[in-house]
C-alpha positions in Angstrom: 21.8 74.1 9.7 18.5 73.5 11.6 17.4 69.9 12.3 13.9 68.5 13.0 13.8 65.3 15.0 10.7 63.1 15.4 10.9 60.7 18.4 8.1 58.7 19.9 7.3 58.6 23.6 5.2 55.5 23.3 5.2 52.2 21.5 3.1 51.6 18.4 0.8 53.8 16.4 1.7 57.3 17.3 1.6 58.7 13.7 5.3 59.3 13.5 5.5 58.0 9.9 2.8 60.5 8.7 4.5 63.4 10.5 7.9 62.5 8.9 6.2 62.1 5.5 4.8 65.6 5.9 8.1 67.1 7.0 10.2 65.1 4.4 8.8 67.3 1.6 11.0 70.1 2.9 13.9 68.0 4.2 17.3 67.5 2.7 17.9 64.2 4.6 15.6 61.8 6.4 17.3 59.3 8.7 15.8 56.1 10.1 18.0 55.7 13.2 16.6 52.7 15.0 14.0 49.9 14.8 13.5 47.0 12.5 11.0 45.3 10.2 8.5 44.8 13.0 7.8 48.6 13.0 5.6 50.0 10.2 4.8 53.4 8.9 2.3 54.4 6.2 3.1 57.0 3.5 0.5 58.4 1.1 1.3 60.0 -2.3 -1.8 61.0 -4.0 -4.2 58.1 -3.7 -1.4 55.5 -3.4 -0.6 54.2 0.1 2.8 52.7 0.9 3.4 50.6 4.0 7.1 50.7 4.9 8.8 48.8 7.6 12.5 49.5 6.8 12.6 52.2 4.2 12.6 55.8 5.6 9.4 57.8 5.1 11.1 60.3 2.8 12.2 57.7 0.2 9.5 58.7 -2.2 10.8 62.3 -2.3 13.3 62.6 -5.2 15.3 65.4 -3.8 15.5 64.0 -0.2 18.4 61.8 0.8 17.3 58.8 2.9 19.5 57.0 5.3 19.0 53.7 7.2 21.3 54.3 10.1 23.5 52.3 12.6 20.7 51.5 15.0 18.4 49.9 12.4 18.0 46.1 12.4 17.9 45.2 8.7 16.1 42.1 7.4 17.5 41.9 3.8 14.5 40.0 2.5 12.1 42.6 3.8 14.2 45.5 2.6 14.5 44.0 -0.9 10.7 43.4 -1.0 10.1 47.1 -0.1 12.6 48.3 -2.7 11.0 46.2 -5.4 7.5 47.3 -4.5 8.6 51.0 -4.5 10.2 50.6 -7.9 7.1 48.8 -9.2 5.1 51.9 -8.5 7.6 54.0 -10.6 9.7 55.4 -7.8 13.5 55.2 -7.7 15.5 54.4 -4.6 18.7 56.1 -5.8 18.2 58.5 -2.8 18.7 55.7 -0.3 21.9 55.0 1.7 22.4 52.2 4.2 25.0 52.5 7.0 27.7 49.9 6.9 27.2 49.6 10.6 23.5 48.8 10.5 22.6 45.4 12.1 21.7 42.6 9.7 19.4 39.7 10.7 18.9 36.7 8.6 15.3 35.4 8.0 
């Protein structure tokens, strides 16, 4: 069972989201393991751009399970906004799981 891990060595725009989006097409599981709503990653499907802050990059891939892990700081308001925007574009988030040990911050 091979694993591919994408970890940044700097802060900010390194292009990690684009790389994960590319790799997610062939992945069984994509895990967001740390960070919060202050981070952002852009995913492109066709001509449509999606700017995610909490949702993992693979969430638009139907066959890929996506996990928000223990180290993620979840802002429920931001997460629900991203889920609603994703659904409004015709995508399901049935492939999303959230760790019961993820940190929750209140707006």
